[in-house]
């Protein structure tokens, strides 16, 4: 079959190239042919399918991306080779080269470049020999990067390339580029395989080597009618980066149509400014025109401030009836701002659609599968060993996958239990679960599959992945909501990757990935996510995705130096200088590094030429941390085309600004953020927390049956802190702080020590004669009790914390023995008011009943008692008890009088650590008890009773205020050494 001329259609943006291509397509259909229309993106594919359907072409024409065209080429060529997918290719290269994943990816890209240009391993080896001979450098080994642990050279890459092709041949596999180039060669040999299907390319401004090869093969050799539309205009700077593609196509085309620029696509009021922008961008000696409303500038003080300016403008347009589909937000790299942009657009209730890369591990079923896999292979032996023990978070990630548990709150229970007990590993967390719940047998099934080889493991994981996806949708036939689409993509992508690697392992068992490598591969796997543009959504694009469509209004964000234009990205393995030397020395010409600035200039042109009515450019002058940032020089290129009024009308928003100046009325979360601002007093501060007004809450406080001394002390220190910590009582999911854990073990150890001393000697009193035995008993108690009262869950701190506590407690025993108290330690950890205790609550008066646990009560034969409360370090003197709201020891003294029928003649806080461990409190000097205490802690009987009554009244007053719902911020006494513990709740200033 003779060749049929390739039709080349060129022209600037808005020249009507789309109409020319679609007219040609309709002509093909009218002749009974079934043409293929090839467009760049998924969004373009959906758009042109819809447009053709609306024009009556439901059948007879297909719309594909270039990948679809290549698939058609492979299909019609009739190749029988099994394809090697991207995951398998990267795994193969990593194993052959002994390279880490990042370098394996770079190798894969370089090998794809070689295969696309039909550079075989033999040809590369021959070029290397010629280069050595030309340079007279035997064993040439010019470094081009790191491969494994040693530097590599072109020689090393050549070896990897040879082994790669040898392995593919042995496996009877072909990668993507090999399959396509072999398919193209097959069509060149047998053109009849393609038949006469016409191919039309629209929306492309540049073509890769493989795409150019496809056009040449189909149009120049096979004889298919090929129409290529290319954005190009000779002599213009903005098209310099696309000139090489034009020059490659021009000799192939016998029919070249150059379309002139047209202005009728622009709205009448914006036509002059936007057409001038399209025609004059980056041109020399351009005149200036008035921008009018067609071009505007927005400057934010921070990234958020910039995007809020953009969102406010978009919100105003939507409120004035502009359809969302008529608005596009463009950023050079949308993935850099996807989180912040989504948050800001949601705050303004702007429906939007943007494509983004989603990590498999960030989806629910992806995280669940990885968690299950880590738990299953953790600690496994041999090649499948994970290398690190699975963490409790891995087990929780699996259990929290929707559908795994019928009652998801059980996972929260496990997390609390694991964190409270310091269970950091998945195995220890599993022990906690299975001790209370049921066996997690699915972990064992995956572990068994792992031991049976990679094929069995991959098959089991596919089944688990499907189960994770089906579980929450069992027995239903739901239409997936938008937020579930990423889960469906994760199912498809994960299943495809596992089945691909399974086939790879069957073909080459010795190259099968280990569990470590499989986990790494799945963790790094990315999926195409997000939503496609729709009529009811504002679309978010990168400039290249905008090239095949026009939009009424375009907002170009992130016009920053270093962002747009983007910095050059050199070849990771073979730099420009080495490619040049290879070409000069051997004649092997590989693709060079593209002219980055020329390419970025074209993207600026593509962006600036797409709006029909308005173009808005925005940037920010500082990062979120205040680092100054420079605007893009492209801004000046645009501003040079217009009168100074463009810059004069620039709108600004400062970093951290809260009030919204317009345009438009803030809605959604942004509106909620604005609402309190209009209600603030002139000082601009939000109101402080107020007393409770809910009758239900106040009634519950009024009817509260029992109080504790520490709770009343907390209320006196700060009612708001008491309300948050003691009344709301949010569950603490973290282990107790080390000081609290230390105190719990110290209390328990002293109780057991003194009880054991009394059992063995008949007395718990500490004396110089008994202190040695007491120390031995203390050491035994610490060993026995520490498992129940762990000092810390940080393994590296256990030994030191244990030593410090032991030393401190022995020091306390020594001091107590030196003082030789005349009283007998009788009651330890004496509880009252608890259901499990014999003693009833203590009646504080005013209907307030108190419960508590007294660390130690010492008695003498006369029925006199001294109360001790152990403290970590500091002990408050009795002179400050009433004024500082330190009630506990005083209330315990009165409690033992009422509940034990004894006379309390003393009460002390006993420090167990610190420089000074003297007890501080009060001793009634009119009693018969004599103790070695601080002089100022001695009071006569009347003074002692007056102190106790003052503390009792302070406690009753705290209970009365708490029952009334009084919430008064007290920042001077709230936090340690002053300050507010909960400023966002109190909203008070000290």
mmCIF file with all atom_site columns, N, CA, C and O in Angstrom, residues 773-796:
data_model
loop_
_atom_site.group_PDB
_atom_site.id
_atom_site.type_symbol
_atom_site.label_atom_id
_atom_site.label_alt_id
_atom_site.label_comp_id
_atom_site.label_asym_id
_atom_site.label_entity_id
_atom_site.label_seq_id
_atom_site.pdbx_PDB_ins_code
_atom_site.Cartn_x
_atom_site.Cartn_y
_atom_site.Cartn_z
_atom_site.occupancy
_atom_site.B_iso_or_equiv
_atom_site.pdbx_formal_charge
_atom_site.auth_seq_id
_atom_site.auth_comp_id
_atom_site.auth_asym_id
_atom_site.auth_atom_id
_atom_site.pdbx_PDB_model_num
ATOM 1  N N  . UNK A 1 773 ? 16.384 -4.209 107.466 1.00 0.00 ? 773 UNK A N  1
ATOM 2  C CA . UNK A 1 773 ? 15.403 -5.174 106.961 1.00 0.00 ? 773 UNK A CA 1
ATOM 3  C C  . UNK A 1 773 ? 14.368 -4.477 106.089 1.00 0.00 ? 773 UNK A C  1
ATOM 4  O O  . UNK A 1 773 ? 13.930 -5.018 105.062 1.00 0.00 ? 773 UNK A O  1
ATOM 5  N N  . UNK A 1 774 ? 13.965 -3.259 106.481 1.00 0.00 ? 774 UNK A N  1
ATOM 6  C CA . UNK A 1 774 ? 12.976 -2.518 105.696 1.00 0.00 ? 774 UNK A CA 1
ATOM 7  C C  . UNK A 1 774 ? 13.492 -2.248 104.278 1.00 0.00 ? 774 UNK A C  1
ATOM 8  O O  . UNK A 1 774 ? 12.736 -2.337 103.296 1.00 0.00 ? 774 UNK A O  1
ATOM 9  N N  . UNK A 1 775 ? 14.776 -1.936 104.159 1.00 0.00 ? 775 UNK A N  1
ATOM 10 C CA . UNK A 1 775 ? 15.345 -1.686 102.829 1.00 0.00 ? 775 UNK A CA 1
ATOM 11 C C  . UNK A 1 775 ? 15.305 -2.950 101.979 1.00 0.00 ? 775 UNK A C  1
ATOM 12 O O  . UNK A 1 775 ? 15.009 -2.902 100.769 1.00 0.00 ? 775 UNK A O  1
ATOM 13 N N  . UNK A 1 776 ? 15.625 -4.098 102.590 1.00 0.00 ? 776 UNK A N  1
ATOM 14 C CA . UNK A 1 776 ? 15.583 -5.342 101.826 1.00 0.00 ? 776 UNK A CA 1
ATOM 15 C C  . UNK A 1 776 ? 14.155 -5.655 101.385 1.00 0.00 ? 776 UNK A C  1
ATOM 16 O O  . UNK A 1 776 ? 13.914 -6.080 100.249 1.00 0.00 ? 776 UNK A O  1
ATOM 17 N N  . UNK A 1 777 ? 13.226 -5.411 102.283 1.00 0.00 ? 777 UNK A N  1
ATOM 18 C CA . UNK A 1 777 ? 11.823 -5.622 101.919 1.00 0.00 ? 777 UNK A CA 1
ATOM 19 C C  . UNK A 1 777 ? 11.384 -4.655 100.820 1.00 0.00 ? 777 UNK A C  1
ATOM 20 O O  . UNK A 1 777 ? 10.574 -5.005 99.952  1.00 0.00 ? 777 UNK A O  1
ATOM 21 N N  . UNK A 1 778 ? 11.911 -3.437 100.878 1.00 0.00 ? 778 UNK A N  1
ATOM 22 C CA . UNK A 1 778 ? 11.571 -2.449 99.842  1.00 0.00 ? 778 UNK A CA 1
ATOM 23 C C  . UNK A 1 778 ? 12.065 -2.911 98.486  1.00 0.00 ? 778 UNK A C  1
ATOM 24 O O  . UNK A 1 778 ? 11.336 -2.815 97.483  1.00 0.00 ? 778 UNK A O  1
ATOM 25 N N  . UNK A 1 779 ? 13.281 -3.410 98.422  1.00 0.00 ? 779 UNK A N  1
ATOM 26 C CA . UNK A 1 779 ? 13.818 -3.865 97.143  1.00 0.00 ? 779 UNK A CA 1
ATOM 27 C C  . UNK A 1 779 ? 12.964 -5.008 96.582  1.00 0.00 ? 779 UNK A C  1
ATOM 28 O O  . UNK A 1 779 ? 12.688 -5.071 95.375  1.00 0.00 ? 779 UNK A O  1
ATOM 29 N N  . UNK A 1 780 ? 12.569 -5.926 97.453  1.00 0.00 ? 780 UNK A N  1
ATOM 30 C CA . UNK A 1 780 ? 11.716 -7.022 97.012  1.00 0.00 ? 780 UNK A CA 1
ATOM 31 C C  . UNK A 1 780 ? 10.374 -6.494 96.507  1.00 0.00 ? 780 UNK A C  1
ATOM 32 O O  . UNK A 1 780 ? 9.849  -6.969 95.484  1.00 0.00 ? 780 UNK A O  1
ATOM 33 N N  . UNK A 1 781 ? 9.831  -5.520 97.228  1.00 0.00 ? 781 UNK A N  1
ATOM 34 C CA . UNK A 1 781 ? 8.530  -4.970 96.835  1.00 0.00 ? 781 UNK A CA 1
ATOM 35 C C  . UNK A 1 781 ? 8.610  -4.286 95.475  1.00 0.00 ? 781 UNK A C  1
ATOM 36 O O  . UNK A 1 781 ? 7.691  -4.421 94.647  1.00 0.00 ? 781 UNK A O  1
ATOM 37 N N  . UNK A 1 782 ? 9.690  -3.540 95.227  1.00 0.00 ? 782 UNK A N  1
ATOM 38 C CA . UNK A 1 782 ? 9.827  -2.861 93.942  1.00 0.00 ? 782 UNK A CA 1
ATOM 39 C C  . UNK A 1 782 ? 9.884  -3.855 92.794  1.00 0.00 ? 782 UNK A C  1
ATOM 40 O O  . UNK A 1 782 ? 9.281  -3.651 91.734  1.00 0.00 ? 782 UNK A O  1
ATOM 41 N N  . UNK A 1 783 ? 10.610 -4.957 92.986  1.00 0.00 ? 783 UNK A N  1
ATOM 42 C CA . UNK A 1 783 ? 10.709 -5.976 91.949  1.00 0.00 ? 783 UNK A CA 1
ATOM 43 C C  . UNK A 1 783 ? 9.342  -6.618 91.702  1.00 0.00 ? 783 UNK A C  1
ATOM 44 O O  . UNK A 1 783 ? 8.929  -6.848 90.554  1.00 0.00 ? 783 UNK A O  1
ATOM 45 N N  . UNK A 1 784 ? 8.623  -6.912 92.785  1.00 0.00 ? 784 UNK A N  1
ATOM 46 C CA . UNK A 1 784 ? 7.331  -7.586 92.643  1.00 0.00 ? 784 UNK A CA 1
ATOM 47 C C  . UNK A 1 784 ? 6.255  -6.684 92.052  1.00 0.00 ? 784 UNK A C  1
ATOM 48 O O  . UNK A 1 784 ? 5.395  -7.134 91.295  1.00 0.00 ? 784 UNK A O  1
ATOM 49 N N  . UNK A 1 785 ? 6.293  -5.419 92.397  1.00 0.00 ? 785 UNK A N  1
ATOM 50 C CA . UNK A 1 785 ? 5.195  -4.515 92.033  1.00 0.00 ? 785 UNK A CA 1
ATOM 51 C C  . UNK A 1 785 ? 5.412  -3.784 90.713  1.00 0.00 ? 785 UNK A C  1
ATOM 52 O O  . UNK A 1 785 ? 4.450  -3.271 90.131  1.00 0.00 ? 785 UNK A O  1
ATOM 53 N N  . UNK A 1 786 ? 6.642  -3.691 90.235  1.00 0.00 ? 786 UNK A N  1
ATOM 54 C CA . UNK A 1 786 ? 6.879  -2.898 89.026  1.00 0.00 ? 786 UNK A CA 1
ATOM 55 C C  . UNK A 1 786 ? 6.103  -3.392 87.812  1.00 0.00 ? 786 UNK A C  1
ATOM 56 O O  . UNK A 1 786 ? 5.624  -2.576 87.018  1.00 0.00 ? 786 UNK A O  1
ATOM 57 N N  . UNK A 1 787 ? 5.925  -4.711 87.605  1.00 0.00 ? 787 UNK A N  1
ATOM 58 C CA . UNK A 1 787 ? 5.107  -5.116 86.452  1.00 0.00 ? 787 UNK A CA 1
ATOM 59 C C  . UNK A 1 787 ? 3.690  -4.558 86.486  1.00 0.00 ? 787 UNK A C  1
ATOM 60 O O  . UNK A 1 787 ? 3.101  -4.281 85.448  1.00 0.00 ? 787 UNK A O  1
ATOM 61 N N  . UNK A 1 788 ? 3.133  -4.383 87.697  1.00 0.00 ? 788 UNK A N  1
ATOM 62 C CA . UNK A 1 788 ? 1.775  -3.822 87.812  1.00 0.00 ? 788 UNK A CA 1
ATOM 63 C C  . UNK A 1 788 ? 1.785  -2.299 87.770  1.00 0.00 ? 788 UNK A C  1
ATOM 64 O O  . UNK A 1 788 ? 0.776  -1.676 87.462  1.00 0.00 ? 788 UNK A O  1
ATOM 65 N N  . UNK A 1 789 ? 2.903  -1.707 88.116  1.00 0.00 ? 789 UNK A N  1
ATOM 66 C CA . UNK A 1 789 ? 3.022  -0.244 88.116  1.00 0.00 ? 789 UNK A CA 1
ATOM 67 C C  . UNK A 1 789 ? 4.287  0.144  87.353  1.00 0.00 ? 789 UNK A C  1
ATOM 68 O O  . UNK A 1 789 ? 5.281  0.573  87.950  1.00 0.00 ? 789 UNK A O  1
ATOM 69 N N  . UNK A 1 790 ? 4.297  -0.003 86.024  1.00 0.00 ? 790 UNK A N  1
ATOM 70 C CA . UNK A 1 790 ? 5.526  0.292  85.260  1.00 0.00 ? 790 UNK A CA 1
ATOM 71 C C  . UNK A 1 790 ? 5.929  1.755  85.402  1.00 0.00 ? 790 UNK A C  1
ATOM 72 O O  . UNK A 1 790 ? 5.094  2.657  85.299  1.00 0.00 ? 790 UNK A O  1
ATOM 73 N N  . UNK A 1 791 ? 7.208  1.979  85.637  1.00 0.00 ? 791 UNK A N  1
ATOM 74 C CA . UNK A 1 791 ? 7.714  3.329  85.819  1.00 0.00 ? 791 UNK A CA 1
ATOM 75 C C  . UNK A 1 791 ? 7.683  4.123  84.519  1.00 0.00 ? 791 UNK A C  1
ATOM 76 O O  . UNK A 1 791 ? 7.446  5.331  84.514  1.00 0.00 ? 791 UNK A O  1
ATOM 77 N N  . UNK A 1 792 ? 7.953  3.461  83.411  1.00 0.00 ? 792 UNK A N  1
ATOM 78 C CA . UNK A 1 792 ? 7.979  4.128  82.121  1.00 0.00 ? 792 UNK A CA 1
ATOM 79 C C  . UNK A 1 792 ? 7.798  3.070  81.046  1.00 0.00 ? 792 UNK A C  1
ATOM 80 O O  . UNK A 1 792 ? 8.103  1.893  81.261  1.00 0.00 ? 792 UNK A O  1
ATOM 81 N N  . UNK A 1 793 ? 7.280  3.514  79.881  1.00 0.00 ? 793 UNK A N  1
ATOM 82 C CA . UNK A 1 793 ? 7.142  2.600  78.754  1.00 0.00 ? 793 UNK A CA 1
ATOM 83 C C  . UNK A 1 793 ? 8.232  2.838  77.716  1.00 0.00 ? 793 UNK A C  1
ATOM 84 O O  . UNK A 1 793 ? 8.162  2.287  76.618  1.00 0.00 ? 793 UNK A O  1
ATOM 85 N N  . UNK A 1 794 ? 9.213  3.644  78.101  1.00 0.00 ? 794 UNK A N  1
ATOM 86 C CA . UNK A 1 794 ? 10.383 3.842  77.238  1.00 0.00 ? 794 UNK A CA 1
ATOM 87 C C  . UNK A 1 794 ? 11.482 2.905  77.742  1.00 0.00 ? 794 UNK A C  1
ATOM 88 O O  . UNK A 1 794 ? 12.029 3.127  78.826  1.00 0.00 ? 794 UNK A O  1
ATOM 89 N N  . UNK A 1 795 ? 11.780 1.834  77.014  1.00 0.00 ? 795 UNK A N  1
ATOM 90 C CA . UNK A 1 795 ? 12.726 0.823  77.529  1.00 0.00 ? 795 UNK A CA 1
ATOM 91 C C  . UNK A 1 795 ? 14.060 1.406  77.962  1.00 0.00 ? 795 UNK A C  1
ATOM 92 O O  . UNK A 1 795 ? 14.646 0.939  78.943  1.00 0.00 ? 795 UNK A O  1
ATOM 93 N N  . UNK A 1 796 ? 14.533 2.422  77.236  1.00 0.00 ? 796 UNK A N  1
ATOM 94 C CA . UNK A 1 796 ? 15.845 2.970  77.561  1.00 0.00 ? 796 UNK A CA 1
ATOM 95 C C  . UNK A 1 796 ? 15.855 3.739  78.885  1.00 0.00 ? 796 UNK A C  1
ATOM 96 O O  . UNK A 1 796 ? 16.923 4.042  79.416  1.00 0.00 ? 796 UNK A O  1
#
